[in-house]
Amino acid sequence: MIRKPVRPLWSAVVAAALSACVQTGPTYSVPAPQRMIGGEREAQSDSDLSKAVRQALARAPGFNVAGVFVRALDGAVFLTGTVHDADQIRQAEHIARTVPGVLVVSNKLMLWHGGNG
């Protein structure tokens, strides 16, 4: 019985499988938000954007930011935590969208019910 080498065939199968995994389709990236400083454009850091959104929330009349956490990543703002009034969930998202540099808002705020459970 003559044994044929399996290695070349196996190598070709592995190479084809790896190639298929790599070619999953186009990837898209969102450029970092830009702001004008002295006529020059400067990328806004995630930290600066988070602070700007939090400050905007704090300036809103009657809005309590104590239980709200703001995180930014490349222009996307993530709101998490709790608020005491259901209207503040919508209000927080609206305020965040008005801050320069915010491209999209993920609002995961929840209504605080108090107590331990």
PDB file of N, CA and C in Angstrom, residues 47-57 99:
ATOM      1  N   SER A  47     -11.578  61.609  27.596  1.00  0.00           N
ATOM      2  CA  SER A  47     -11.732  62.182  28.933  1.00  0.00           C
ATOM      3  C   SER A  47     -12.367  63.567  28.874  1.00  0.00           C
ATOM      4  N   ASP A  48     -11.906  64.391  27.939  1.00  0.00           N
ATOM      5  CA  ASP A  48     -12.471  65.739  27.784  1.00  0.00           C
ATOM      6  C   ASP A  48     -13.944  65.677  27.397  1.00  0.00           C
ATOM      7  N   LEU A  49     -14.275  64.752  26.518  1.00  0.00           N
ATOM      8  CA  LEU A  49     -15.665  64.632  26.078  1.00  0.00           C
ATOM      9  C   LEU A  49     -16.554  64.158  27.233  1.00  0.00           C
ATOM     10  N   SER A  50     -16.072  63.205  28.005  1.00  0.00           N
ATOM     11  CA  SER A  50     -16.831  62.739  29.172  1.00  0.00           C
ATOM     12  C   SER A  50     -17.092  63.882  30.141  1.00  0.00           C
ATOM     13  N   LYS A  51     -16.057  64.671  30.394  1.00  0.00           N
ATOM     14  CA  LYS A  51     -16.194  65.809  31.313  1.00  0.00           C
ATOM     15  C   LYS A  51     -17.180  66.836  30.773  1.00  0.00           C
ATOM     16  N   ALA A  52     -17.113  67.099  29.473  1.00  0.00           N
ATOM     17  CA  ALA A  52     -18.012  68.089  28.869  1.00  0.00           C
ATOM     18  C   ALA A  52     -19.472  67.645  28.988  1.00  0.00           C
ATOM     19  N   VAL A  53     -19.728  66.370  28.765  1.00  0.00           N
ATOM     20  CA  VAL A  53     -21.100  65.862  28.872  1.00  0.00           C
ATOM     21  C   VAL A  53     -21.561  65.930  30.321  1.00  0.00           C
ATOM     22  N   ARG A  54     -20.708  65.525  31.239  1.00  0.00           N
ATOM     23  CA  ARG A  54     -21.083  65.557  32.665  1.00  0.00           C
ATOM     24  C   ARG A  54     -21.357  66.993  33.120  1.00  0.00           C
ATOM     25  N   GLN A  55     -20.535  67.934  32.670  1.00  0.00           N
ATOM     26  CA  GLN A  55     -20.755  69.340  33.025  1.00  0.00           C
ATOM     27  C   GLN A  55     -22.069  69.851  32.444  1.00  0.00           C
ATOM     28  N   ALA A  56     -22.375  69.455  31.223  1.00  0.00           N
ATOM     29  CA  ALA A  56     -23.638  69.876  30.607  1.00  0.00           C
ATOM     30  C   ALA A  56     -24.824  69.318  31.396  1.00  0.00           C
ATOM     31  N   LEU A  57     -24.715  68.078  31.846  1.00  0.00           N
ATOM     32  CA  LEU A  57     -25.783  67.493  32.656  1.00  0.00           C
ATOM     33  C   LEU A  57     -25.920  68.231  33.987  1.00  0.00           C
ATOM     34  N   VAL A  99     -23.824  68.209  23.074  1.00  0.00           N
ATOM     35  CA  VAL A  99     -22.435  68.557  23.390  1.00  0.00           C
ATOM     36  C   VAL A  99     -21.580  68.382  22.134  1.00  0.00           C
TER      37      VAL A  99
END
